[in-house]
Short mmCIF file of C-alpha atoms in Angstrom, two decimals:
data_model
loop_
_atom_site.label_atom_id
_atom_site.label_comp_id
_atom_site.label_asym_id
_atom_site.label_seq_id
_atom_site.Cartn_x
_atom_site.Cartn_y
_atom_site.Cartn_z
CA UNK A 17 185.53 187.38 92.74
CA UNK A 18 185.61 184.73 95.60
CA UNK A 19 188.39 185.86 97.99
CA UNK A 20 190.95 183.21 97.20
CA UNK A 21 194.50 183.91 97.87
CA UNK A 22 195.94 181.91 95.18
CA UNK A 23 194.23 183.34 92.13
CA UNK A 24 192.92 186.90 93.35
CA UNK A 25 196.38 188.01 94.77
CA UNK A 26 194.24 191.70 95.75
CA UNK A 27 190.34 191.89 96.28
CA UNK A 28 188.34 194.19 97.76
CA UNK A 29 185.48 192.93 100.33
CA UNK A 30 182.98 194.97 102.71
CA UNK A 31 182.94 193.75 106.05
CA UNK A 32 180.63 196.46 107.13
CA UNK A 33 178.07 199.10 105.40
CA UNK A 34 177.15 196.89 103.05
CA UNK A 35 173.85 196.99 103.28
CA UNK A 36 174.08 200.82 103.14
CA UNK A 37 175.85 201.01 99.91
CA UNK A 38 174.10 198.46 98.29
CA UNK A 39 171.22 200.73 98.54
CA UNK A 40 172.58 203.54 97.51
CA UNK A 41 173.95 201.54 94.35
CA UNK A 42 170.21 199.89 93.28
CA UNK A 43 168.93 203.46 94.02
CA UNK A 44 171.10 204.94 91.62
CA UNK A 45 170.56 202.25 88.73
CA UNK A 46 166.83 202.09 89.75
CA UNK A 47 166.68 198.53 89.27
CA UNK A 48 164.99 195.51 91.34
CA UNK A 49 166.33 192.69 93.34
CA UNK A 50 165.27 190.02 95.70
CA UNK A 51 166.16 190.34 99.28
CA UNK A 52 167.19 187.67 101.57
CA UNK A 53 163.20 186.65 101.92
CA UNK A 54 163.63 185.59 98.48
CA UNK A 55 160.92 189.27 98.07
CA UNK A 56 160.85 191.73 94.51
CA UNK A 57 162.16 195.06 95.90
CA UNK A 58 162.07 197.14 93.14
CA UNK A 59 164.12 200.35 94.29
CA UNK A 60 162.78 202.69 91.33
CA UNK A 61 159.84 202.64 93.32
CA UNK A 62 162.20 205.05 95.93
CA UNK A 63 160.08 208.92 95.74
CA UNK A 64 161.73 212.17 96.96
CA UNK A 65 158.85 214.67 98.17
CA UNK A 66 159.65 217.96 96.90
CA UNK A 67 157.18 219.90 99.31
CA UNK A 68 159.29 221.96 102.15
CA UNK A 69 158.27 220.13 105.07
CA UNK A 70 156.84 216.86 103.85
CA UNK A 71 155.43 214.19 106.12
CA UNK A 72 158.22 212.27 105.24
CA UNK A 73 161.41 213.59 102.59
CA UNK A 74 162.05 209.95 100.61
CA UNK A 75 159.22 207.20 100.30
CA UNK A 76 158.93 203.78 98.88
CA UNK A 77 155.62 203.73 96.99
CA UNK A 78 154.06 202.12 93.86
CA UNK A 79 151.34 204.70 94.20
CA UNK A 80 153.09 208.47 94.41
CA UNK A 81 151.68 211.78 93.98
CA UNK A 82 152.86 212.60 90.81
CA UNK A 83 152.72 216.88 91.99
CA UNK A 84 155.22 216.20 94.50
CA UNK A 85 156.83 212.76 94.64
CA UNK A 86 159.65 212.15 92.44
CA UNK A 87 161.69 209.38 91.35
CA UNK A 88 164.82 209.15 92.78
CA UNK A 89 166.80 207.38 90.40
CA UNK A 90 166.01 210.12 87.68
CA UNK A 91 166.70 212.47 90.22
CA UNK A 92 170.47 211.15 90.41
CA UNK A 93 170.83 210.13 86.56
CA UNK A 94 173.04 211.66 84.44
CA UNK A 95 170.33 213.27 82.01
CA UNK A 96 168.52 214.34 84.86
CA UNK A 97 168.85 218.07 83.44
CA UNK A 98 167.17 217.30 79.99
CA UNK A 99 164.39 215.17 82.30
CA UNK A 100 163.21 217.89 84.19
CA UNK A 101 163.73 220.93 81.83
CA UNK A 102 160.21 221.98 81.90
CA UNK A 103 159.52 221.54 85.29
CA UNK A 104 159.50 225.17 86.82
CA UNK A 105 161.57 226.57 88.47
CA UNK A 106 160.78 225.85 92.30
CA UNK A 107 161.13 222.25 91.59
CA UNK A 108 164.30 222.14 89.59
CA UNK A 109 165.84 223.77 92.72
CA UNK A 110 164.08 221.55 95.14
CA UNK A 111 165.20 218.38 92.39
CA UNK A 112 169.00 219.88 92.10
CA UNK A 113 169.81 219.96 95.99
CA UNK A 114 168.30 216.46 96.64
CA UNK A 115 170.68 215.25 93.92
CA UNK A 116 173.91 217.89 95.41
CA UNK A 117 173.09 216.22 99.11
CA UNK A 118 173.12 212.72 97.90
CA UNK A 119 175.87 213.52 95.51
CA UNK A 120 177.80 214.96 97.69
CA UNK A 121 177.69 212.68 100.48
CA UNK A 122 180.81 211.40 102.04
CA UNK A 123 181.56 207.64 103.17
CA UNK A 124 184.53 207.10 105.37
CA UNK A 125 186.51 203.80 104.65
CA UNK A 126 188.99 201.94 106.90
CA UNK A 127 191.04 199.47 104.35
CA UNK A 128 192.53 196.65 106.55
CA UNK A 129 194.55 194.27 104.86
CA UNK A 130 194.90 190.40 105.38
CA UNK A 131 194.99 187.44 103.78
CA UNK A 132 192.89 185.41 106.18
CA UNK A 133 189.22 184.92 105.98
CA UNK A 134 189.02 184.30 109.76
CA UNK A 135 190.64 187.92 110.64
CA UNK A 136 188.46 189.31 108.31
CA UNK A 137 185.16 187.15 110.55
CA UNK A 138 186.82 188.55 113.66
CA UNK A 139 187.03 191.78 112.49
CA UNK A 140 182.93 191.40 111.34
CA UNK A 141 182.18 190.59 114.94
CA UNK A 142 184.45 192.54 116.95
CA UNK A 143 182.79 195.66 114.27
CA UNK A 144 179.45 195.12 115.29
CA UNK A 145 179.76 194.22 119.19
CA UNK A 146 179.38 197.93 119.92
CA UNK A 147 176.31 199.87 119.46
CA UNK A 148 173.69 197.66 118.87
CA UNK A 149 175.25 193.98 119.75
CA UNK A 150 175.09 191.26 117.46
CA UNK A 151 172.93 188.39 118.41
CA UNK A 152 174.10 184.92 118.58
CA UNK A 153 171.78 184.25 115.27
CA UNK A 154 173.94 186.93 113.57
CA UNK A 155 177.43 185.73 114.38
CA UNK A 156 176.53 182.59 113.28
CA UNK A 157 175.80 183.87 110.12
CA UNK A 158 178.59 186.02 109.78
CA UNK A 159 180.78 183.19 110.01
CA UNK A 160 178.99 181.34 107.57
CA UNK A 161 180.35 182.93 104.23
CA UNK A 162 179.99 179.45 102.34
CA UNK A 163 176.68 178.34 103.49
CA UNK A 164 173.76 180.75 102.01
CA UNK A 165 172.37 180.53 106.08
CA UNK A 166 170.69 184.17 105.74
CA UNK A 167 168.63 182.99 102.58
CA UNK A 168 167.65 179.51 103.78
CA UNK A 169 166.61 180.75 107.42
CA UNK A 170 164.60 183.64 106.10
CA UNK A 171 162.89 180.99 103.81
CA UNK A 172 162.00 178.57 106.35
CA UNK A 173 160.94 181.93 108.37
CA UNK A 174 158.85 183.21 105.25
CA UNK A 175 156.70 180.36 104.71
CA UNK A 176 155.58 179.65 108.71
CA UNK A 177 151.97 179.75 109.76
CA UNK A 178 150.14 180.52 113.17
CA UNK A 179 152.42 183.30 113.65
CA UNK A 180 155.43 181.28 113.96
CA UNK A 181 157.20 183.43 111.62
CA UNK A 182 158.23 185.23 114.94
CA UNK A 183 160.22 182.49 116.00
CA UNK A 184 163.50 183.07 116.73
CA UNK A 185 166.87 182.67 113.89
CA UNK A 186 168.92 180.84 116.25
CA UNK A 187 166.18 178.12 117.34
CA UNK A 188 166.82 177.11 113.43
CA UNK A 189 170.77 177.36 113.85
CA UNK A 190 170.60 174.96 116.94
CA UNK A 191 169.18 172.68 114.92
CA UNK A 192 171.83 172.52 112.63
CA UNK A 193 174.62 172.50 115.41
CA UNK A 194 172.49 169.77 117.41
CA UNK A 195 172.28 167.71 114.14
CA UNK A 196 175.72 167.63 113.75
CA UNK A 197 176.55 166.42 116.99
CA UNK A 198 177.03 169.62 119.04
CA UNK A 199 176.66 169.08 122.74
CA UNK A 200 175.79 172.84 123.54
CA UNK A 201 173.50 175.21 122.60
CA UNK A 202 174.81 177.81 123.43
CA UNK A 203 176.98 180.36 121.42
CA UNK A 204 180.25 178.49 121.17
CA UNK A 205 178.71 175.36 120.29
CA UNK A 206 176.29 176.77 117.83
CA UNK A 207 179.73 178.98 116.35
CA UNK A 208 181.97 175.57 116.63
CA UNK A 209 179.99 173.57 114.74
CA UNK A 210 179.31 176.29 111.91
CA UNK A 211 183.31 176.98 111.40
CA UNK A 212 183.75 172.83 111.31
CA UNK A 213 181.01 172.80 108.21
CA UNK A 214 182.91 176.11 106.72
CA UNK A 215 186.65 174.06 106.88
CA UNK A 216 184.90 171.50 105.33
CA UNK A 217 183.74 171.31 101.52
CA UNK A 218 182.57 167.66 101.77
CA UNK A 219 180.66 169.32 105.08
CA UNK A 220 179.26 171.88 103.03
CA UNK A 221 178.24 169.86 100.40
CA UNK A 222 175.90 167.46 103.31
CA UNK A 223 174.84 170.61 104.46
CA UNK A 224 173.55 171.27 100.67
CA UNK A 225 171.38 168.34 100.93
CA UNK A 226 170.10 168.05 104.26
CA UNK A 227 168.77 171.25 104.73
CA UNK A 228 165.58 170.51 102.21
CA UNK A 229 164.92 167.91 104.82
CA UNK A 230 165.55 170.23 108.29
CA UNK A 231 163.03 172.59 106.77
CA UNK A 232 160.37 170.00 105.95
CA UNK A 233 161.10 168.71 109.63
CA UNK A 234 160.59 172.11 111.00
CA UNK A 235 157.21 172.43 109.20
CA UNK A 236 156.37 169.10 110.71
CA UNK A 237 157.53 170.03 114.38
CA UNK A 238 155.30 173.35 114.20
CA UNK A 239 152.30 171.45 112.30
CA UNK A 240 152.42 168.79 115.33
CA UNK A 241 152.32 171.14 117.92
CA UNK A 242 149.83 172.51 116.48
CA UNK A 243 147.16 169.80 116.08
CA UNK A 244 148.35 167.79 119.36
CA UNK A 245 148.73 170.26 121.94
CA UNK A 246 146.27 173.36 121.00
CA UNK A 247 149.03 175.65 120.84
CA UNK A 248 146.59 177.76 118.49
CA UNK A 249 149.60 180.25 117.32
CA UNK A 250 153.21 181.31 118.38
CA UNK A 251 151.97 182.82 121.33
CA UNK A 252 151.01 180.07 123.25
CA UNK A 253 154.18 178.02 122.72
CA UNK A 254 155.73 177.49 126.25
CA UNK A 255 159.36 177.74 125.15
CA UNK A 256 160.85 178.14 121.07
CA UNK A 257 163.45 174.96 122.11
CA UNK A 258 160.61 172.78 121.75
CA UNK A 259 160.63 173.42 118.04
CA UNK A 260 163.98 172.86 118.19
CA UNK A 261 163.74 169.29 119.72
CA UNK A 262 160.78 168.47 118.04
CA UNK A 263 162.29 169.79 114.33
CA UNK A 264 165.58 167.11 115.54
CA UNK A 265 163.33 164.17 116.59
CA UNK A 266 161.22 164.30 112.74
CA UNK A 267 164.79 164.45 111.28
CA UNK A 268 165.78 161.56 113.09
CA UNK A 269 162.73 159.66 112.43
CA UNK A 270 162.68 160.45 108.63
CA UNK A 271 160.04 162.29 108.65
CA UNK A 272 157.95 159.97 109.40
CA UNK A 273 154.95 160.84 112.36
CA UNK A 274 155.22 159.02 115.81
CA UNK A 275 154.31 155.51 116.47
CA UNK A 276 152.08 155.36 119.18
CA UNK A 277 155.01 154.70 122.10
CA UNK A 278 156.55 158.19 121.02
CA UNK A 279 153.46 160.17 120.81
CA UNK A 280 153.02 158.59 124.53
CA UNK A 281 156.52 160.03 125.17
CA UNK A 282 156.49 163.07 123.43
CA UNK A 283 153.55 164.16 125.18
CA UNK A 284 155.20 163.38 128.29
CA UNK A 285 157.48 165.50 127.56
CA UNK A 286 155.51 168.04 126.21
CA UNK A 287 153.95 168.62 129.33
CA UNK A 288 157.08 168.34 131.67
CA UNK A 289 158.77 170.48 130.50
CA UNK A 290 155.88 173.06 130.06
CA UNK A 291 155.06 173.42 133.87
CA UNK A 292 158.65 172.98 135.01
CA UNK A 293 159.72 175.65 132.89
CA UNK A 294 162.62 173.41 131.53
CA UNK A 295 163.36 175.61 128.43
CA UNK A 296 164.22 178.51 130.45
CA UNK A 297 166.95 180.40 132.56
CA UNK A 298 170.47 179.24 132.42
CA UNK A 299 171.94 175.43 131.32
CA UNK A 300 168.23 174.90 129.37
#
């Protein structure tokens, strides 16, 4: 249910491991889902090697060697006795302590309890800002329980030629926060601007509709770039901020290409800010 303190007086959400025990769970049921690239992963296609020192002990395959590779969710269903009852011996052993391992497997849980979404944010954040950090990109989403950000960045992401699938998350979050009148780019703009759209819902709603329109704009910032300045792929983009202007100024413009005046400025500008290195180092 959607955490709601009025109507679910007692939920249950995980602020961390999810990711981990979601895979276990689609292991064990053997079923398929999208992922946030809007991609078929079809986790009955998950093979335990039964050989004693394989290559590799667990493989994702549509193609597996059928004298060794196993499925793993028959492996851990509960007829998996009756399944492999004329399999000999070797293997049934091999098959039974793959299934007592996983099985067997303890998760440690810390249960905090509040009824505020924003402690339960914090918590998110202040979780993940040891071992490997959380980058800006990834707070923002964190924070942005109401928005569907992961799926709609990884879409725009998905679909990008001329290698400009590499570009960065938060060059499309900045766009966002710059649209809605941030005046920094930096984290705390980028995370002031996403909690105003969360508090919100007629916010969220304009957020609904616009963002059809930020990712046609971004497709026409890249495609521009492109054609006008030679930059041939992602590699020879001078700075990923450009898209970010660039994505802003087709917004602005509805869409619509340059009049000749603009394409006289924006190549002005193109080319300032290339050889002066104006995207980079600190207050860009």
């Amino acid at each position: 249910p959607l955490f709601d303190n009025i109507h679910n007086d007692k939920i249950y959400l995980i602020i961390d491991g999810q990711q981990r025990l979601s895979v276990l769970y689609h292991t064990f049921k053997g079923d398929s889902i999208q992922n946030s690239y809007r991609r078929e992963v079809d986790f009955s296609n998950i093979y335990f090697n039964i050989e004693k020192k394989p290559a590799s002990r667990f493989r994702y395959t549509k193609h597996p060697d059928s004298d060794v590779e196993i499925k793993l969710s028959e492996i851990l269903s509960s007829n998996w006795s009756n399944r492999f009852k004329s399999y000999p011996q070797f293997k049934r052993d091999a098959i039974k302590n793959c299934r007592k391992k996983i099985l067997g497997y303890r998760i440690p849980f810390t249960f905090i309890q509040t009824k505020s979404q924003e402690e339960i944010e914090t918590t998110f954040i202040r979780i993940n800002s040891s071992g490997t950090p959380l980058s800006s990109a990834d707070r923002a989403i964190a924070l942005a329980t109401s928005l569907d950000l992961r799926h709609n960045i990884n879409a725009v992401i998905n679909q990008l030629e001329y290698g400009f699938n590499k570009i960065n998350k938060l060059s499309l979050i900045m766009t966002i926060a710059l649209i809605w009148g941030s005046n920094q780019v930096g984290k705390k703009g980028i995370e002031s601007v996403i909690k105003h759209i969360e508090q919100n819902e007629n916010e969220i709603e304009q957020y609904k509709e616009i963002w059809l329109d930020l990712k046609n704009c971004n497709g026409l910032a890249i495609q521009y770039i492109v054609k006008n300045f030679n930059v041939v792929n992602f590699d020879f983009l001078p700075s990923q901020t450009m898209i970010t202007t660039l994505t802003c100024f087709f917004y602005y413009n509805r869409t619509k290409q340059p009049s000749p005046n603009q394409r006289d400025q924006i190549k002005k500008w193109f080319w300032y800010t290339s050889i002066a290195s104006r995207y980079s180092g600190r207050g860009y």
